Structures are given as structure tokens and as C-alpha cells.
Coordinates of C-alpha atoms in Angstrom, one line a residue:
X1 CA -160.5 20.4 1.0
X2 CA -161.2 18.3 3.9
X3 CA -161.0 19.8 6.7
X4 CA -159.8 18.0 10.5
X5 CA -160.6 18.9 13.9
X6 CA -158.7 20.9 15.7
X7 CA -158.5 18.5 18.6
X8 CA -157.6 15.6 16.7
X9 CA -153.8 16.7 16.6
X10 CA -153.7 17.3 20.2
X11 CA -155.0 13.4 20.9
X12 CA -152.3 13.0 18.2
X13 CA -149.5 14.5 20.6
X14 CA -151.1 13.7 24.2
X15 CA -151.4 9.7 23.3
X16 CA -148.3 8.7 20.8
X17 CA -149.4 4.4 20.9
X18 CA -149.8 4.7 16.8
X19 CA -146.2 4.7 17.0
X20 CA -144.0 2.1 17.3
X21 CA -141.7 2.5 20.8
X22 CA -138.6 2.5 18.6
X23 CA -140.1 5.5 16.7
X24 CA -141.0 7.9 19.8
X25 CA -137.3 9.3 19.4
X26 CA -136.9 10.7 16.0
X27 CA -134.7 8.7 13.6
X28 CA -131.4 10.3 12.8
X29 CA -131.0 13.1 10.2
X30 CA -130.2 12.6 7.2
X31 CA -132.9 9.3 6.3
X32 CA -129.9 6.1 5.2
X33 CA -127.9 6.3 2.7
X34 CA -129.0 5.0 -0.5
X35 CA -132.7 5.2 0.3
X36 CA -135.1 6.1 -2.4
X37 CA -137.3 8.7 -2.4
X38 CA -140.0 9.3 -4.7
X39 CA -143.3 11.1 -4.9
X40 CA -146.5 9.4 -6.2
X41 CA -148.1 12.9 -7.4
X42 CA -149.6 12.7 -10.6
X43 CA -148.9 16.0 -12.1
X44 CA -145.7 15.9 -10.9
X45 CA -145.2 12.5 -12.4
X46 CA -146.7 13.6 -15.8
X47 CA -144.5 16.9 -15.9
X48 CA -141.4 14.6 -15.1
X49 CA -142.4 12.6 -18.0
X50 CA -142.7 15.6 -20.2
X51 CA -139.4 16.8 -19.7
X52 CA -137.2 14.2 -20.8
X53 CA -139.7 13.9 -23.4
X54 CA -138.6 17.0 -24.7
X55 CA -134.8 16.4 -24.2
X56 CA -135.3 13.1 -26.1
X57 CA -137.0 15.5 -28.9
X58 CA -134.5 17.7 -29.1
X59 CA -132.0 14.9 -29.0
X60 CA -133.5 13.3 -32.1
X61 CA -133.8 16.4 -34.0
X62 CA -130.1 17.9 -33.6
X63 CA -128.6 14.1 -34.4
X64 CA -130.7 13.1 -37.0
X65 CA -131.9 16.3 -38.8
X66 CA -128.7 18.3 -38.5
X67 CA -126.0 16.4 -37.6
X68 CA -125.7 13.0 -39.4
X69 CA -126.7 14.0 -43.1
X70 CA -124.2 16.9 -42.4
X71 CA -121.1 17.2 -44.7
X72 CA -119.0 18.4 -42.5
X73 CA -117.7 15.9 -40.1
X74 CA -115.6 17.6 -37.9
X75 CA -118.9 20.0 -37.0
X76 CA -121.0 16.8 -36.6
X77 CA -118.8 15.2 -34.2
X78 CA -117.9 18.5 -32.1
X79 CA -121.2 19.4 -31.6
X80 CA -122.6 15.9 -31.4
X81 CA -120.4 15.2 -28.3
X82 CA -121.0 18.3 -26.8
X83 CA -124.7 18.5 -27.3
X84 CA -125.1 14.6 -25.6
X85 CA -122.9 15.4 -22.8
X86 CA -124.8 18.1 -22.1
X87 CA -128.4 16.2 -22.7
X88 CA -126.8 13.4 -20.4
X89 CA -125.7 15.7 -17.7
X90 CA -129.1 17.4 -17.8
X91 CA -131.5 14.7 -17.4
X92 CA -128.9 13.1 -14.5
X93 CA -129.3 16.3 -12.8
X94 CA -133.1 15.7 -13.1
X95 CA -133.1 12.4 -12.0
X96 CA -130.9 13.3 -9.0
X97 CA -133.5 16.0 -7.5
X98 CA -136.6 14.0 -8.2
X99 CA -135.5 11.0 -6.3
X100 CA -133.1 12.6 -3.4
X101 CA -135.0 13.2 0.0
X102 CA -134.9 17.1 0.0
X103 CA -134.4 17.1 3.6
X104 CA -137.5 15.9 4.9
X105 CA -138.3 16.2 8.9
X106 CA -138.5 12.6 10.6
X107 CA -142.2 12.3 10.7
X108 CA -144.4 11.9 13.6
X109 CA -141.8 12.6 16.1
X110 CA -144.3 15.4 17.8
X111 CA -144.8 13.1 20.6
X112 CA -145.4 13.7 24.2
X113 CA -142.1 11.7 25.3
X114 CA -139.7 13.1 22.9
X115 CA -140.7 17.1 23.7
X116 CA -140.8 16.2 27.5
X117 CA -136.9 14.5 26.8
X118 CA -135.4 18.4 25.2
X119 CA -136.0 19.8 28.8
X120 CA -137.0 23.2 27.3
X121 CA -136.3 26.3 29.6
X122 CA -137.9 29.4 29.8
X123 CA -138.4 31.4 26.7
X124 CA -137.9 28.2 24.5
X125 CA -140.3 26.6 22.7
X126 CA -140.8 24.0 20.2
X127 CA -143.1 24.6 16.8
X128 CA -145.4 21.4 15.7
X129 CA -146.5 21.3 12.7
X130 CA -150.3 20.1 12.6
X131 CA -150.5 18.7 9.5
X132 CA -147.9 16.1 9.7
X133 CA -147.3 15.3 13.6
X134 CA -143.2 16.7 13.2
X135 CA -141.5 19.1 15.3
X136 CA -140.4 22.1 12.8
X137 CA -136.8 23.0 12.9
X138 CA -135.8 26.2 12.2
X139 CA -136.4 27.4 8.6
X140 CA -138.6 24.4 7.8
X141 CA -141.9 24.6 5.8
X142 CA -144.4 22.3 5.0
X143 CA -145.2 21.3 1.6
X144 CA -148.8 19.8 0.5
X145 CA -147.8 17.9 -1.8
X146 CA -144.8 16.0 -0.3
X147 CA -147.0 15.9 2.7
X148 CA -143.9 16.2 4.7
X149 CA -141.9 19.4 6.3
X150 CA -138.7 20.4 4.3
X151 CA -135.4 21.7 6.1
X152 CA -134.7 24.8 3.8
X153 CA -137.4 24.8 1.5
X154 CA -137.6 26.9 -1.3
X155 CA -140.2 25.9 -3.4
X156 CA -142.3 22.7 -4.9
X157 CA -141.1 22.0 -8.5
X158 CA -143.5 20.0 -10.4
X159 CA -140.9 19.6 -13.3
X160 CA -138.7 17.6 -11.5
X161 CA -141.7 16.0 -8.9
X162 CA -140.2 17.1 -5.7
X163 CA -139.6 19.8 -3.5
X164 CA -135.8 21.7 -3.7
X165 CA -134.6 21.5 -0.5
X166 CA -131.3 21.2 1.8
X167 CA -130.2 18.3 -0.1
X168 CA -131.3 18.5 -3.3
X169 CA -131.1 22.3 -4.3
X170 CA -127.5 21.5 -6.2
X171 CA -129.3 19.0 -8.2
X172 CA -132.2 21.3 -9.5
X173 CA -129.4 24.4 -10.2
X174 CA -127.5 22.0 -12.4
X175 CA -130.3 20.9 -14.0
X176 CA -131.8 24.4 -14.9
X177 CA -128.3 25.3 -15.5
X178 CA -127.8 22.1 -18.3
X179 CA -131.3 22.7 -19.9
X180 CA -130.6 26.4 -20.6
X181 CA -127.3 25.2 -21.9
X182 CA -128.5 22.7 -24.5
X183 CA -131.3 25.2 -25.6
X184 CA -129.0 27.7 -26.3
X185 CA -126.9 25.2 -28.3
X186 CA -129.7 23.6 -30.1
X187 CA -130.7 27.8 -30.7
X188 CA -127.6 28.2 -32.2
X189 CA -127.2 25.0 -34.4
X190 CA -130.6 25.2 -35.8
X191 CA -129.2 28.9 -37.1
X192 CA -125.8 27.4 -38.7
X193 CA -128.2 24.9 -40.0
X194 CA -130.4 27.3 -42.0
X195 CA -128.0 29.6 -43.1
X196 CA -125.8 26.9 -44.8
X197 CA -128.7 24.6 -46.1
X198 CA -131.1 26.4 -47.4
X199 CA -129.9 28.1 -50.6
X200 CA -127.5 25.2 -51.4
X201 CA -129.3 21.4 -51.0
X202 CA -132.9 22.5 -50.1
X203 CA -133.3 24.3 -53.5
X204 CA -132.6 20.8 -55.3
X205 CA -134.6 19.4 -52.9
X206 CA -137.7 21.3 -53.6
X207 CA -136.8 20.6 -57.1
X208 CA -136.6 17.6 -56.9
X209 CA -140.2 17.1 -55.2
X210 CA -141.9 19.0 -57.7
X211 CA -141.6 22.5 -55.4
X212 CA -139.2 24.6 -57.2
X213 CA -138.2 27.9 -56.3
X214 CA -139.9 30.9 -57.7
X215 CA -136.8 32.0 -59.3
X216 CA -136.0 28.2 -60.8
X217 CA -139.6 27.9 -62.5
X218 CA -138.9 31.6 -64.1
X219 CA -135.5 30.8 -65.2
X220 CA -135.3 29.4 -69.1
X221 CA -134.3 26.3 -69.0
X222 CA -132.5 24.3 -72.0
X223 CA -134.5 21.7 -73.4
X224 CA -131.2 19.0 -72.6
X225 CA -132.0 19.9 -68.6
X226 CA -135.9 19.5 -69.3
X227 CA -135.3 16.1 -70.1
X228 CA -132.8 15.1 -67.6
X229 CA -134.2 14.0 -64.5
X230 CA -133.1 16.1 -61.3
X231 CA -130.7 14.6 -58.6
X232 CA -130.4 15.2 -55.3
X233 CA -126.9 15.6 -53.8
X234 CA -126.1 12.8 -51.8
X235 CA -125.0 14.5 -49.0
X236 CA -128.2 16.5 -48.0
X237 CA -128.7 18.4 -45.1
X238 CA -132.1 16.5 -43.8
X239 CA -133.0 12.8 -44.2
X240 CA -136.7 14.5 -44.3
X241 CA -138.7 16.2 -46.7
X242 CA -138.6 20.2 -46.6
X243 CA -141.7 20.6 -45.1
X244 CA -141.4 17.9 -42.4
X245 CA -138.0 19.5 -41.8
X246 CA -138.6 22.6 -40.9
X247 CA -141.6 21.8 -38.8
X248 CA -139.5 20.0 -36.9
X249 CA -136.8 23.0 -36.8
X250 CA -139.7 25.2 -36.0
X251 CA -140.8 23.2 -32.8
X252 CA -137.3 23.1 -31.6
X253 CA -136.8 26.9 -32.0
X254 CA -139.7 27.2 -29.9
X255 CA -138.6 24.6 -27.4
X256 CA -135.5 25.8 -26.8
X257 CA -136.3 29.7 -26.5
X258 CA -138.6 28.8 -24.0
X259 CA -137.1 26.7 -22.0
X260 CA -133.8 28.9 -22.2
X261 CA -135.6 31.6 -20.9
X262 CA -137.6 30.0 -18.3
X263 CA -134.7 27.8 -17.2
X264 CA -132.5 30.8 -17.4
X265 CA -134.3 32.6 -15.5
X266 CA -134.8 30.0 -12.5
X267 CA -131.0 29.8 -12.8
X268 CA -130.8 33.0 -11.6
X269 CA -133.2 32.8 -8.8
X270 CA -131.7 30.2 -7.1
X271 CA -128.1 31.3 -7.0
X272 CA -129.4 34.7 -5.5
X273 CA -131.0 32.6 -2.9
X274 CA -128.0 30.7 -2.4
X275 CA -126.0 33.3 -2.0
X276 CA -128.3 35.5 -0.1
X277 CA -129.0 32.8 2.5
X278 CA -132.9 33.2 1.8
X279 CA -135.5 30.7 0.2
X280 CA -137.9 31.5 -2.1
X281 CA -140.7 30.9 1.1
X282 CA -138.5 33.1 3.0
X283 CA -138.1 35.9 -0.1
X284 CA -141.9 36.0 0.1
X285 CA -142.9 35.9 3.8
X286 CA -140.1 38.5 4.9
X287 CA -140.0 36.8 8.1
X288 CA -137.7 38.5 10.2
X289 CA -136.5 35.6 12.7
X290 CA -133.3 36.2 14.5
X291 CA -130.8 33.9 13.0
X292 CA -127.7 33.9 11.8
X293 CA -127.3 34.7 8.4
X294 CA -124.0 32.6 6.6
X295 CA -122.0 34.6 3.9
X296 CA -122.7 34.1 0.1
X297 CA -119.4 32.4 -0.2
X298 CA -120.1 30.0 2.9
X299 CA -123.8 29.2 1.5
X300 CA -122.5 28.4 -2.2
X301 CA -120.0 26.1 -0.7
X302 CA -122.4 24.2 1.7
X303 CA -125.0 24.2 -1.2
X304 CA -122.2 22.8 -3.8
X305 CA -120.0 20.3 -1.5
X306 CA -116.8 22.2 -0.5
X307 CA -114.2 24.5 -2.0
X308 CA -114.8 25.6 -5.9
X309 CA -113.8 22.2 -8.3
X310 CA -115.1 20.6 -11.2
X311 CA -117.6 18.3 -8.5
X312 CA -119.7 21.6 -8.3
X313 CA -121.0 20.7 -11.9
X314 CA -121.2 16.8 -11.6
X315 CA -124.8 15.6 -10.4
X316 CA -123.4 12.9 -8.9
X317 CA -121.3 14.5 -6.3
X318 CA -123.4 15.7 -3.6
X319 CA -123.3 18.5 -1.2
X320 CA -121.9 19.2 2.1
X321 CA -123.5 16.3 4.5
X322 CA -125.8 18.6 6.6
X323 CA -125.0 17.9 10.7
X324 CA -127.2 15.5 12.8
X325 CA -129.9 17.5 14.3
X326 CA -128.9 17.6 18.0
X327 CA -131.7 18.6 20.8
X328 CA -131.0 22.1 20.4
X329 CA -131.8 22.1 17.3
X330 CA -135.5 21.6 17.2
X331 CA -135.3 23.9 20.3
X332 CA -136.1 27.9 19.5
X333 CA -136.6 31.0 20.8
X334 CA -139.9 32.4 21.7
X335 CA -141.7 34.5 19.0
X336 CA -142.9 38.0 19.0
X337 CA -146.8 38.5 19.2
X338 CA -146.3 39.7 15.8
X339 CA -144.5 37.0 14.4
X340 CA -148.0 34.7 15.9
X341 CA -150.2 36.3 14.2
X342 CA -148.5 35.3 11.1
X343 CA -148.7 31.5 11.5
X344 CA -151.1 29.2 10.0
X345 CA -154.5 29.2 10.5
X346 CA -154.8 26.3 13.2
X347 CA -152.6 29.0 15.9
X348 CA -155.3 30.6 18.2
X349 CA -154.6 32.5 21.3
X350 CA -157.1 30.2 22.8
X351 CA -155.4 27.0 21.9
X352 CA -151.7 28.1 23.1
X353 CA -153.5 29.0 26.3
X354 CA -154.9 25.6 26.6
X355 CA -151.5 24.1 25.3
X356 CA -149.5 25.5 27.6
X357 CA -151.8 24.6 30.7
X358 CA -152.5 20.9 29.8
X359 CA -148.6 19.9 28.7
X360 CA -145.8 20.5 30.6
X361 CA -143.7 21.5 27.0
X362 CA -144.8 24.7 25.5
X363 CA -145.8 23.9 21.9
X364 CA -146.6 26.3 19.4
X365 CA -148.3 25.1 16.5
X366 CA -146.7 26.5 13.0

């Protein structure tokens, strides 16, 4: 990893010209409506590309090697409907997080002019983040691969190629929450589809591809039904031959008990932050800060966009607008020596000391 001088961030801060003099105050938060947001990560990209790959395989399975040849229309239609809603609902939910900015900090807006214009008093201070010029609000962490500092960040998800943030964490519940769905469904078809195939139309179609049975080849059969050519039912229960049918069942069984239980499983985790109040970053630092925790109901409405309806499980109904970032709120209290010690590697005692006697703001770098 490259690494940069310590004193290039402070040039960074004491001469702002890169910017533009529109751009010394920070644009308003949230970014404008309707504004795309994308990473260009490659694994990211390449995971993204591998999930609704799967979907689609799943997709072509349950329609085309359970449903359609089925006999039973009313099951095939049922659980055809179901299974695409839920497929569709899934990989919206996925598109939604990818490409919605997770609540990324206004970047660059470190500068000399802006700090100087919060008129901080005594025992506030403002944390910089190093890495990418921004002032951090409160409960904001940086993330390498967005390159950018996230408001509420919980944790960099490659499967969806973005961070799950303030604005987007709705987005990447549903999603986990519609993926375990359809796992479990395709789990449970794939069941109802060997238990009511296999001794019926696959036995006459391993007979009729030159694979009978052990207990077909034993059985004494009249010279008449030697002679007679075998027929296969119309109405069988795969388009496919038996082997290439149950590989295919196979793989699904294995793609949907995994992602059921790794989906599941991150399902979980994020409502217990959501009620709890606490990130994943925030689970695993323990930091302490003194700030003021919201209930469980009060979170899961501000996550989920208002009082319990049916818009809590539609990906394309956002969550509460977050409030415009005032001056106070990149403003905080001074930190403990303890909590120092726990910043990033670029926070010396040294630089702080030389911080604080060259700028008139007190910056702490986080």
C-alpha cells in the first residue's frame, strides 16, 4: 500500500485553491435527487454479476424443470407467480442498494474557510478524516473501497458493490430478506418435485433411455411388452434427461441452502442493529461516545420510512429523508485521552499539538 506523507493533508487543509470557490462550503446533504451512484470496484462488480446470475439460475430451473412440464396447473401457476414476485422483488432490492448513495460525506469540504465559518467553542472540536479531505460527522467511518466516509456505516458488502449505509440499509435488508425467501421456496419445491416424480414418470423415463430400474430389469416381462416399444407419458415432470435433471436439482439444493442460511443469517444481523441503534463498525469497536441512543421502535421506523405498512417491504419506497446537516452537526465534543488512542494511525500527540498551534480550529484527525 502506498503510503502518503503526513504533511501532505495538512497543505491539503491550510491551502483549499484545488477546490472550486463554490465548493469551499459543503454541498447540501443528501447529494440531488435522482443522482446515480455507482462504484467502479472490480470484485464488487464481478460479485454483483454473480448474484443475479444465480437468481436467473434458479429462475430457469423452478420454471422450466419443475413448473411447466408439471401436470398440475393450479401448482404451476401458484407457485410460478409467487416464486417471480419474489425473484423480482429480490434483485430490485439489489439494484436499489448498489446504486443508492449510502450516505456519503460531501467530499473535500475539510477546508480552512469552512471549519473557521462553525465558530467552534471551547471543548468542541471537529474530526478530519485524512484519507479523503471530509469533516466526519458523528458515527461516520470511512470505507476503502468507496473511498468516501459513510454516515452510519455498517459494513462494505461486496455482493451488492456498495457500502450499507444511512440510506441504503432498507434496500440490503429486503434484499437478504427476498433471497432467503426464494431459497426456501425453491428448497421446498425441489422436495414436492422429487417426491411426486420420481417413482411415477422418471421410472418410464429411465426406461425409456435404456436405464431401467433394478426392479424393472428383474421383473418377467411378457413377450407382447418385449416387443412393444416403451412410451413416455406426455406429461413428464422434466423437459431433460434424468441425469441432466437432477444435476440441475442438485446445484439448486445447494444454492438455495446456502444462500438461505447465509442470507438468513445477515437478516438477522441487521435488524438487531437496527433495532439496537448500533452498526456492525460500532458492534466491533465498542466505542463508548456519549450520544443519544433512539429506541428500537424509532430506529426501525427511520430505517423503513414511517409507521409499519406494506412500503416497509417495497424497494422502491425509501426511507425517512435524513435532516440537512446543519453546523452543529459536524460540530462534537472533545474526546477522552482514551478514546485518542483509539483513532487511526495518522493521530499523534505530536501532530494535534502542532494542529492546534498553527490553526485557529482544533482538528482532530479520525
Amino acid at each position: 500500500m502506498m503510503l502518503i506523507p503526513t504533511h501532505h493533508f495538512r497543505d491539503i487543509e491550510r491551502k483549499p485553491a484545488y477546490l472550486r470557490p463554490e465548493e469551499r462550503i459543503p454541498p447540501p446533504y443528501p447529494g440531488p435527487a435522482g443522482a446515480m451512484w455507482f462504484i467502479r470496484d472490480g470484485c464488487g462488480i464481478a460479485c454483483a454479476i454473480a448474484t443475479w446470475f444465480l437468481v436467473l439460475y434458479a429462475e430457469f430451473v423452478v420454471l422450466f424443470v419443475m413448473l411447466i412440464p408439471s401436470r398440475d396447473y393450479v401448482y404451476s401457476i401458484i407457485n410460478g407467480i409467487l416464486f417471480n414476485l419474489l425473484a423480482f422483488l429480490a434483485l430490485a432490492s439489489h439494484c436499489r442498494a448498489m446504486l443508492t448513495d449510502p450516505g456519503a460525506v460531501p467530499k473535500g469540504n475539510a477546508t480552512k474557510e469552512f471549519i473557521e465559518s462553525l465558530q467552534l467553542k471551547p471543548g468542541q472540536v471537529v474530526y478530519k478524516c485524512p484519507k479523503c479531505c471530509s469533516i466526519k460527522p458523528d458515527r461516520a467511518h470511512h470505507c476503502s473501497v468507496c473511498k468516501r466516509c459513510i454516515r452510519k456505516m455498517d459494513h462494505h458488502c461486496p455482493w451488492v458493490n456498495n457500502c450499507v449505509g444511512e440510506n441504503n440499509q432498507k434496500y440490503f435488508v429486503l434484499f437478504t430478506m427476498y433471497i432467503a425467501l426464494i431459497s426456501l421456496h425453491a428448497l421446498i419445491m425441489v422436495g414436492f418435485h422429487f417426491l411426486h416424480c420420481f417413482e411415477e414418470d422418471w421410472t418410464n423415463l429411465l426406461q425409456a433411455y435404456g436405464l431401467p430400474r433394478k426392479a424393472a430389469a428383474d421383473a418377467q416381462l411378457s413377450l407382447l411388452a418385449k416387443q412393444q416399444p416403451l412410451k413416455v407419458s406426455p406429461a413428464e415432470c422434466s423437459y431433460f434427461s434424468p441425469p441432466t435433471t437432477v444435476i440441475l436439482l442438485i446445484l439448486l439444493c445447494f444454492e438455495g441452502l446456502l444462500f438461505l442460511i447465509f442470507t438468513s443469517v445477515m437478516f438477522g444481523t441487521q435488524v438487531h442493529s437496527i433495532c439496537t441503534d448500533e452498526t456492525g463498525i460500532e458492534r466491533l469497536k465498542r466505542k463508548h461516545q456519549p450520544r443519544e441512543h433512539q429506541g428500537s421502535w424509532e430506529a426501525v421506523q427511520e430505517t423503513f420510512g414511517g409507521d409499519f405498512s406494506l412500503n416497509w417491504f417495497n424497494p422502491f419506497s425509501g426511507p425517512c429523508h435524513p435532516e440537512l446537516l446543519n453546523d452543529g452537526g459536524w460540530v462534537r465534543q472533545a474526546a477522552s485521552a482514551s478514546d485518542h488512542t483509539e483513532t487511526t494511525e495518522e493521530t499523534t500527540e505530536e501532530r494535534l499539538q502542532e494542529r492546534k498551534s498553527e490553526d485557529s480550529a482544533e482538528v482532530t484527525d479520525e
